[in-house]
mmCIF file of C-alpha atoms and ligand atoms in Angstrom:
data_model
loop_
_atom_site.group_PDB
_atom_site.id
_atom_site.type_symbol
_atom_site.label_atom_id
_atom_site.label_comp_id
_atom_site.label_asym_id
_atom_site.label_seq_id
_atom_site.Cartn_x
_atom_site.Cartn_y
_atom_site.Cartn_z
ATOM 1 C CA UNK D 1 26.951 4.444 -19.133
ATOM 2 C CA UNK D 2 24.158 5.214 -21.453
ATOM 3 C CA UNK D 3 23.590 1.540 -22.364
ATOM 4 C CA UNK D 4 22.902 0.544 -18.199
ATOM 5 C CA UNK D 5 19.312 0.000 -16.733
ATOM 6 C CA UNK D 6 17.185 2.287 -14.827
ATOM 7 C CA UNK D 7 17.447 0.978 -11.206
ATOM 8 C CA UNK D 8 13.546 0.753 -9.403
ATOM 9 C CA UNK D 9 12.269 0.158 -6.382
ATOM 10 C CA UNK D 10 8.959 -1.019 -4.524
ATOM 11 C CA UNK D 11 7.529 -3.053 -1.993
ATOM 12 C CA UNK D 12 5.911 -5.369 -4.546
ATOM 13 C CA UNK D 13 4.022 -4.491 -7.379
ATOM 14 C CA UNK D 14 3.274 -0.560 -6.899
ATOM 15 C CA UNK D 15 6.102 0.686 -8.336
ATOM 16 C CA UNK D 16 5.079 -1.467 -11.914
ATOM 17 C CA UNK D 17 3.049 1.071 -12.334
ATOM 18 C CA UNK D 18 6.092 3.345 -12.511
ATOM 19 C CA UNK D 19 8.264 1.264 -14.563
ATOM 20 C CA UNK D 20 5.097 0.688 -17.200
ATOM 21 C CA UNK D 21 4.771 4.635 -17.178
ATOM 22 C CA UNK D 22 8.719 4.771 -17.615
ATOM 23 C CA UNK D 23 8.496 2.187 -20.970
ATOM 24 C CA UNK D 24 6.077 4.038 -22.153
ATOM 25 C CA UNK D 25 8.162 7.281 -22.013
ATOM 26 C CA UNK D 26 11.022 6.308 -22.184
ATOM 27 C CA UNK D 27 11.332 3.184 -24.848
ATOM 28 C CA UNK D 28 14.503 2.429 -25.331
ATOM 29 C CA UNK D 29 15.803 2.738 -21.550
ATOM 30 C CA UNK D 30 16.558 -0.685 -19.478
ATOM 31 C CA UNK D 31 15.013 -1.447 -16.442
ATOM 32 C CA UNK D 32 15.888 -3.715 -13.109
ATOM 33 C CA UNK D 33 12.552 -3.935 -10.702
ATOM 34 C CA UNK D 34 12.958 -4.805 -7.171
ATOM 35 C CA UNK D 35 10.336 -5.545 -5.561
ATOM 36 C CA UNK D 36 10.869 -6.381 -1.910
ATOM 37 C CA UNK D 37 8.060 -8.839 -1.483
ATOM 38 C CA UNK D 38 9.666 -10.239 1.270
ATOM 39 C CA UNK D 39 8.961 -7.438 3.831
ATOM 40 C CA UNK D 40 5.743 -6.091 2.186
ATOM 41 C CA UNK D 41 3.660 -4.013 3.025
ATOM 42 C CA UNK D 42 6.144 -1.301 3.979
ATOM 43 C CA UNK D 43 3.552 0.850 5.077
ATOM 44 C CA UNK D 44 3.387 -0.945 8.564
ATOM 45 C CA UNK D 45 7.145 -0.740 9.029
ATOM 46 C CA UNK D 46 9.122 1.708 11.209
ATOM 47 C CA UNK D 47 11.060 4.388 9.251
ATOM 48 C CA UNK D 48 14.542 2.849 10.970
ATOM 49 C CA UNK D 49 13.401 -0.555 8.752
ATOM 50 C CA UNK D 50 12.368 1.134 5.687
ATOM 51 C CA UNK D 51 15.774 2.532 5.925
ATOM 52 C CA UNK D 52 17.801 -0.074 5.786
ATOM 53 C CA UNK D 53 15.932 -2.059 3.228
ATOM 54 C CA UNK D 54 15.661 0.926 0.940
ATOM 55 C CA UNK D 55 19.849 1.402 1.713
ATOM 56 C CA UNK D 56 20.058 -2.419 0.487
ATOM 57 C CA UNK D 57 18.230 -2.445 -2.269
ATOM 58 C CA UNK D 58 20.215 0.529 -3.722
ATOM 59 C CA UNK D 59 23.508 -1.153 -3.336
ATOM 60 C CA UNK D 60 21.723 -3.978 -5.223
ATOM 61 C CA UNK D 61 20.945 -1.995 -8.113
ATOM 62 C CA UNK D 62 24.101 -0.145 -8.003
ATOM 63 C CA UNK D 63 25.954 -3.694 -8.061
ATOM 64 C CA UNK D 64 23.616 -4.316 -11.408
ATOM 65 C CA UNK D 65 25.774 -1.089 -12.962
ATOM 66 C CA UNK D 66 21.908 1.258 -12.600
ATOM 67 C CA UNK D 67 22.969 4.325 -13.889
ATOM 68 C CA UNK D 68 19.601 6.177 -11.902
ATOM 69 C CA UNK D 69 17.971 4.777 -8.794
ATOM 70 C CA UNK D 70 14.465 5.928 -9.025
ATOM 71 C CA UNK D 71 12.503 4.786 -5.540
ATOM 72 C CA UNK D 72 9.380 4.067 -6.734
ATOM 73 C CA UNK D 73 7.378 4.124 -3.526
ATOM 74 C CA UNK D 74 5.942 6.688 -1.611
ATOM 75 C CA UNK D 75 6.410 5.420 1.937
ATOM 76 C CA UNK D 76 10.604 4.651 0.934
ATOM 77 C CA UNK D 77 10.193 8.283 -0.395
ATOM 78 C CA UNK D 78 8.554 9.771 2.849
ATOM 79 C CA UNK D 79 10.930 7.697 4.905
ATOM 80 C CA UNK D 80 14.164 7.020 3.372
ATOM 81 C CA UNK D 81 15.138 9.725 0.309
ATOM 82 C CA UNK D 82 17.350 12.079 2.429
ATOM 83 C CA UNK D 83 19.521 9.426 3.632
ATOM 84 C CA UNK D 84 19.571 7.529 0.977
ATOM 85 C CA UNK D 85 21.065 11.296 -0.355
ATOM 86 C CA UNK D 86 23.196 11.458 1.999
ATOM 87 C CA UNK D 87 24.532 8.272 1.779
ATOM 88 C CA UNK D 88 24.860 7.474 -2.188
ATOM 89 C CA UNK D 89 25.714 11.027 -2.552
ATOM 90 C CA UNK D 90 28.254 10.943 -6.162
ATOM 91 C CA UNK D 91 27.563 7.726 -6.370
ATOM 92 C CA UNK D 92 24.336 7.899 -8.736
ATOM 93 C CA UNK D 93 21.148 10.066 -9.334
ATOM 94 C CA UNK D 94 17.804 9.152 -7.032
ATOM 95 C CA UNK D 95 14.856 9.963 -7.894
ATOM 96 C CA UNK D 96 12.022 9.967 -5.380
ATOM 97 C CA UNK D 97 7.720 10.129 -6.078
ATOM 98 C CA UNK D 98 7.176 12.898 -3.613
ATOM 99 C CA UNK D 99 8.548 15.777 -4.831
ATOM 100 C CA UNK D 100 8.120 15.517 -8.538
ATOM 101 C CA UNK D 101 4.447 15.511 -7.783
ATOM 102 C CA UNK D 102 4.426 18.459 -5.282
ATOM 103 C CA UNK D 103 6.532 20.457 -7.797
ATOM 104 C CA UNK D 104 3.832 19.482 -10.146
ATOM 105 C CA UNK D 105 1.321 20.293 -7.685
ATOM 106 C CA UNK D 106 2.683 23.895 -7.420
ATOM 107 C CA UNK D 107 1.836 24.592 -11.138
ATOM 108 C CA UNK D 108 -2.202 24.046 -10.305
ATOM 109 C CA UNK D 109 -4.460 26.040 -8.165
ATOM 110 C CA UNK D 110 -6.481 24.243 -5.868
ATOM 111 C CA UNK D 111 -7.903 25.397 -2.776
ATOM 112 C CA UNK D 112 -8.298 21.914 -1.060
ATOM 113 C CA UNK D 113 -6.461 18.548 -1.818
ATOM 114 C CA UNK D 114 -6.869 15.389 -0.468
ATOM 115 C CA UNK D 115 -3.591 12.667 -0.216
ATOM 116 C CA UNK D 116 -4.136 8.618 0.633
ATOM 117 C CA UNK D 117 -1.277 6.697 0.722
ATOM 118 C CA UNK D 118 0.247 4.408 3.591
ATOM 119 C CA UNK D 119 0.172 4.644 7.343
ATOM 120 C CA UNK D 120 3.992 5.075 6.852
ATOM 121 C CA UNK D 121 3.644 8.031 4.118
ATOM 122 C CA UNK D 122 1.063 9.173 6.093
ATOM 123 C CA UNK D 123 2.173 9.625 9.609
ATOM 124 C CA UNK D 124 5.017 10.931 8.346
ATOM 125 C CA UNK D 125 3.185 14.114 7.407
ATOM 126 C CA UNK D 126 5.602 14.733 3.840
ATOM 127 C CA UNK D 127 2.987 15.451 1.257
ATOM 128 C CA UNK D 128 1.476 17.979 4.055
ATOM 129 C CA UNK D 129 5.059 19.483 4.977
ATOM 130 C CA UNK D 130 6.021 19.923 1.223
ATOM 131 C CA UNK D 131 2.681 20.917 -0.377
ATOM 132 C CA UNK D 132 2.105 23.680 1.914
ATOM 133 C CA UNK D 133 5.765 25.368 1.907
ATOM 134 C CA UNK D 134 5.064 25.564 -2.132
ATOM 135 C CA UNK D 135 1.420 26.613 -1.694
ATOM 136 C CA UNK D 136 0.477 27.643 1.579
ATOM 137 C CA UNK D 137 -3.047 28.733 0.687
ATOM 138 C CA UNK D 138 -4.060 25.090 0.075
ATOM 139 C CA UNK D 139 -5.733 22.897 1.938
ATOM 140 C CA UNK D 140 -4.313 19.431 2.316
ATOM 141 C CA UNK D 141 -6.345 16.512 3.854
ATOM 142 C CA UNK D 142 -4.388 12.994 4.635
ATOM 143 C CA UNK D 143 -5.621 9.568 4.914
ATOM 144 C CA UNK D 144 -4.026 6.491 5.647
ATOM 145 C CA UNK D 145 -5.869 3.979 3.691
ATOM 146 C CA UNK D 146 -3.526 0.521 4.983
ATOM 147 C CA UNK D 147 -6.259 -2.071 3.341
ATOM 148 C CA UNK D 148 -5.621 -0.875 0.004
ATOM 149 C CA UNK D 149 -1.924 -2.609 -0.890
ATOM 150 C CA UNK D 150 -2.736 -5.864 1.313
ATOM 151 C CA UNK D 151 -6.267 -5.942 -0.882
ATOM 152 C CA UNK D 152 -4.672 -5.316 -4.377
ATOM 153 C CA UNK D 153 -1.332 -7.649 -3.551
ATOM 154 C CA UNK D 154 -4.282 -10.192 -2.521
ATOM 155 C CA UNK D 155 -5.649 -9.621 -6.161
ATOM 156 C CA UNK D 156 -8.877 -8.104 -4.992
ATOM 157 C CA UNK D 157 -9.204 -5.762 -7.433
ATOM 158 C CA UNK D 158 -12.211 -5.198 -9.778
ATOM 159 C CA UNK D 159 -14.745 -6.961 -7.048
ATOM 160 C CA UNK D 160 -17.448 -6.300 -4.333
ATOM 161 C CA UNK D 161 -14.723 -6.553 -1.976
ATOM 162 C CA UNK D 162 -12.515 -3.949 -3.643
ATOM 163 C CA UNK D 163 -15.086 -1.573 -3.986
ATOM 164 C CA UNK D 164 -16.853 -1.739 -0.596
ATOM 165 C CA UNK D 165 -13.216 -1.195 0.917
ATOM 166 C CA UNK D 166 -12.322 2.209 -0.977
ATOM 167 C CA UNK D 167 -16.329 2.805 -1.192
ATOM 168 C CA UNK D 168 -15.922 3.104 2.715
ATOM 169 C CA UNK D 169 -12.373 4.807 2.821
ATOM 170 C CA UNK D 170 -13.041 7.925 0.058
ATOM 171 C CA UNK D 171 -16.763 8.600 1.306
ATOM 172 C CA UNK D 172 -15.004 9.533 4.436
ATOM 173 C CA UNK D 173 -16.195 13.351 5.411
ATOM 174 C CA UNK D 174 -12.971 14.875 5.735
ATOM 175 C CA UNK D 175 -12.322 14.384 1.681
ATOM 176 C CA UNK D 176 -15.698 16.130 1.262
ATOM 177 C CA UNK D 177 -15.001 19.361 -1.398
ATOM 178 C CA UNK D 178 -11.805 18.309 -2.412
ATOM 179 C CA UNK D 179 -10.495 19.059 -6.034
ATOM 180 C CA UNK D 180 -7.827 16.749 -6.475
ATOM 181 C CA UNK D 181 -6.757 13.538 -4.617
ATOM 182 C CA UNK D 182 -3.254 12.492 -5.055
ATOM 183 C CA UNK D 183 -2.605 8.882 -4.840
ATOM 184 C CA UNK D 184 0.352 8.620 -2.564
ATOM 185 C CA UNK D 185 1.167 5.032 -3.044
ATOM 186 C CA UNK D 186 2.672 3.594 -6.310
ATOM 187 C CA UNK D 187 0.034 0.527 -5.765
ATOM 188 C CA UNK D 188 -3.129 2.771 -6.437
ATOM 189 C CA UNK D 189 -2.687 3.753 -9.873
ATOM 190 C CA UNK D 190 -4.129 0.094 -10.149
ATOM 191 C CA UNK D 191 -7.586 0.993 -9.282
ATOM 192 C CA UNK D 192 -7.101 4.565 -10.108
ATOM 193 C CA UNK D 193 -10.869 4.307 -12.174
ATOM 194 C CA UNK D 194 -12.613 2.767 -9.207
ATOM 195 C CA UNK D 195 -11.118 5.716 -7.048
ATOM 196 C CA UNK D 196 -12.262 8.424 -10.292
ATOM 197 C CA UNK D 197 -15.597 6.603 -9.882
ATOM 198 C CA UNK D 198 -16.329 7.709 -6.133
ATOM 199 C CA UNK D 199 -16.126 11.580 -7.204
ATOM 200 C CA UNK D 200 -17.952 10.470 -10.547
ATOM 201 C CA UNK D 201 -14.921 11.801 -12.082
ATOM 202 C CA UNK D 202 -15.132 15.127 -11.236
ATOM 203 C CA UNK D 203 -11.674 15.925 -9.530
ATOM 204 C CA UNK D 204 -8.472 15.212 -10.897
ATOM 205 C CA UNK D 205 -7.029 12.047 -9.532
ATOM 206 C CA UNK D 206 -3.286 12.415 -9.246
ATOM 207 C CA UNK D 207 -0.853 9.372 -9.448
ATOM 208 C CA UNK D 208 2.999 9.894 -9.887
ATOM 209 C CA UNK D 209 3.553 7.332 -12.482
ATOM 210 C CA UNK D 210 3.516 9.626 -15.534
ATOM 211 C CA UNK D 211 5.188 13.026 -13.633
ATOM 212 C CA UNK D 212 8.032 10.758 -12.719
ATOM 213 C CA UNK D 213 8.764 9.587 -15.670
ATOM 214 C CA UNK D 214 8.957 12.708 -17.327
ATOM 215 C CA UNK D 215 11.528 13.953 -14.857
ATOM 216 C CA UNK D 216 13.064 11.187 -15.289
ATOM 217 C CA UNK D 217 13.373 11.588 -19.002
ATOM 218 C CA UNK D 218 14.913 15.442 -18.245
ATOM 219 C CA UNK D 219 16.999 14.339 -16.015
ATOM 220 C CA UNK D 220 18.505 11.894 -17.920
ATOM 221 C CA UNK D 221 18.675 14.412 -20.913
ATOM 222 C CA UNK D 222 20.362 16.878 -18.943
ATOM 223 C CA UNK D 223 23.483 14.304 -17.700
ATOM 224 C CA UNK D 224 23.437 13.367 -20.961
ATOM 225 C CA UNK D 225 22.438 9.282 -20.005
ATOM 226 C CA UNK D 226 19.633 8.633 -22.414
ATOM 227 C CA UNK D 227 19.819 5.034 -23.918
ATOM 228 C CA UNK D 228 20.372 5.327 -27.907
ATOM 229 C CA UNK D 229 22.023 2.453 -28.697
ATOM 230 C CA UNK D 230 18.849 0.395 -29.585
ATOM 231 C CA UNK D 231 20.094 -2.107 -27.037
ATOM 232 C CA UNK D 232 16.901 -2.337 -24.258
ATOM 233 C CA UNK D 233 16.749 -5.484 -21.925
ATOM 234 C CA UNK D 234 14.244 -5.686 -18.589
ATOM 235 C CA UNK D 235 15.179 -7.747 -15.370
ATOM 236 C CA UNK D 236 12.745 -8.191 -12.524
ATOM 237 C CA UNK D 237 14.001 -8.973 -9.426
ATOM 238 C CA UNK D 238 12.044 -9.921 -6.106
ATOM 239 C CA UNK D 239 13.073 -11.188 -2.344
ATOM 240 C CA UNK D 240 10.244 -13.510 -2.174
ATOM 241 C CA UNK D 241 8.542 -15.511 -4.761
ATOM 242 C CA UNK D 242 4.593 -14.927 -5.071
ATOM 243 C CA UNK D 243 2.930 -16.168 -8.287
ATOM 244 C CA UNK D 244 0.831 -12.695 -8.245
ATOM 245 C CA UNK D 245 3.663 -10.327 -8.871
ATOM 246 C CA UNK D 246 4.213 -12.512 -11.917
ATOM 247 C CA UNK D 247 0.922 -12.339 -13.104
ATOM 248 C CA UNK D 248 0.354 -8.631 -12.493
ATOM 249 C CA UNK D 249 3.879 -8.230 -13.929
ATOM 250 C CA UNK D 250 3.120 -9.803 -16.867
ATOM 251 C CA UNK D 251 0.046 -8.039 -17.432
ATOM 252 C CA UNK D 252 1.900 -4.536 -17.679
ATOM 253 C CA UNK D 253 4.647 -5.712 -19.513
ATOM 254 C CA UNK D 254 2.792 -8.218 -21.626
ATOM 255 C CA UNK D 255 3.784 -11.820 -22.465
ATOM 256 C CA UNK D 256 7.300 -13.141 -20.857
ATOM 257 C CA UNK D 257 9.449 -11.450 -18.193
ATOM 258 C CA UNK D 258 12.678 -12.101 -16.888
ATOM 259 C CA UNK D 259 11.743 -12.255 -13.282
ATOM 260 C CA UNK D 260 14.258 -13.828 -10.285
ATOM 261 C CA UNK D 261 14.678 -13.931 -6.608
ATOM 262 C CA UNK D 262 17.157 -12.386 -5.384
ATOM 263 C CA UNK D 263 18.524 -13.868 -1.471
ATOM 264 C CA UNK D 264 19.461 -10.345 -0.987
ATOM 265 C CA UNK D 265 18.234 -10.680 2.793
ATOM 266 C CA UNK D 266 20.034 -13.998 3.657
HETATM 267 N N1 DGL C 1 3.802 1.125 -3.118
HETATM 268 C C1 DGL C 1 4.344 1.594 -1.904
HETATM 269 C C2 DGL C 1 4.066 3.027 -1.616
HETATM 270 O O1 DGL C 1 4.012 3.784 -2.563
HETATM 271 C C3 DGL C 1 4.413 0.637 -0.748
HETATM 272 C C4 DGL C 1 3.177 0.189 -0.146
HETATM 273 C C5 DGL C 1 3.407 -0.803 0.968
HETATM 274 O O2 DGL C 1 4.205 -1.720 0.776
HETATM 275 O O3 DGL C 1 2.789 -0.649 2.027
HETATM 276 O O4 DGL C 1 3.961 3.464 -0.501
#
């Protein structure tokens, strides 16, 4: 059991971000990505679709012998973590991005947050819901940002483009006084400094890559599942092919991945 991979999650290349975090923690674990290219961005879809792909996708990783499904994407989080409970319930440990960063969140004392993320995360009002039954004296201010995965799956990331786009997003008033913005999308961390930038770096820019992994690492601990055998070995799976997931996949993970479609759709 100890020897088997660390089953993640995303839409596309977001929840990298989590898995880079997660080698960097966590060394000698195994990972197997899925990225579900094929029906990115999951921040336009229903909750009912989100669902079922995020039901999928666990049996996929389950089938690869994960001993942890960790769903490394806020809007599968907001959308699809209690029935995924429900539904995989003995059958392996999930691990969503919400709630490790709300619990987190509950250990710092600010009056007024702000939270961008999806139109899916968004709507569905979690971050609000959670944040303020921990710490009801704070403030929380939510906005969908949708342009942000489309621009950084396009590749537009360290350009004019970029930076006009979450130039016009954060200046927005409502974020005005805020003293912490949590990034509720696995895909920001990416231009997490261009975000830091706007408040010249004077709030504290959440994103859940590094809280997860930590919880990740106590969980395992505490079921007694960490990976000592020396043994590591990565596999990166997507439903679609696109030549950027490679690209931004290689540049977390440095130098050659094993990286396959997988028809899990057809
Ligand atoms: N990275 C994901 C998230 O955290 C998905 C974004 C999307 O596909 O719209 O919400």
């Amino acid at each position: 059991m100890k020897e088997q991979p660390i089953g993640i999650f995303d839409s596309g290349v977001g929840g990298l971000t989590v898995a880079h975090a997660i080698k960097q923690i966590l060394p000698g674990e195994s990972l197997i990505y899925f990225g579900d290219t094929a029906h990115l961005p999951y921040g336009d879809k229903s909750a009912e679709s989100i669902r079922y792909y995020s039901q999928r996708i666990t049996e996929f990783l389950l089938e690869h012998n994960s001993k942890v499904v960790l769903i490394a994407c806020n809007s599968a989080s907001a959308s699809a973590f209690d029935s995924l409970k429900k539904e995989f319930e003995g059958k392996t440990i999930l691990i969503d991005v919400i709630n490790p960063v709300v619990n987190y969140l509950s250990t710092r004392n600010f009056n007024k947050i702000g939270v961008i993320g999806t139109k899916r995360t968004i709507s569905s009002g979690t971050y609000e819901q959670k944040i303020k039954q921990k710490s009801p004296l704070t403030t929380v201010i939510s906005l969908a940002t949708p342009l942000l995965v489309p621009m950084i799956e396009e590749g537009f990331i360290f350009d004019d483009i970029s930076n006009a786009i979450i130039r016009t997003y954060l200046t927005n008033e409502s974020l005005s006084g805020i003293q912490a913005l949590i990034l509720g999308c696995t895909h920001y961390p990416i231009i997490k400094n261009q975000i830091s930038k706007i408040f010249n770096f004077n709030i504290e820019v959440i994103d859940s890559a590094r809280i997860v992994s930590m919880i990740l690492r106590e969980v395992l601990d505490k079921n007694n599942l960490l990976n000592d055998t020396g043994n590591v070995k990565d596999q990166f799976f997507i439903s679609d092919y696109t030549t950027y997931f490679e690209k931004i996949a290689r540049m977390f993970f440095e130098g050659e991945i094993n990286l396959k479609k997988a028809d899990i759709w057809s």
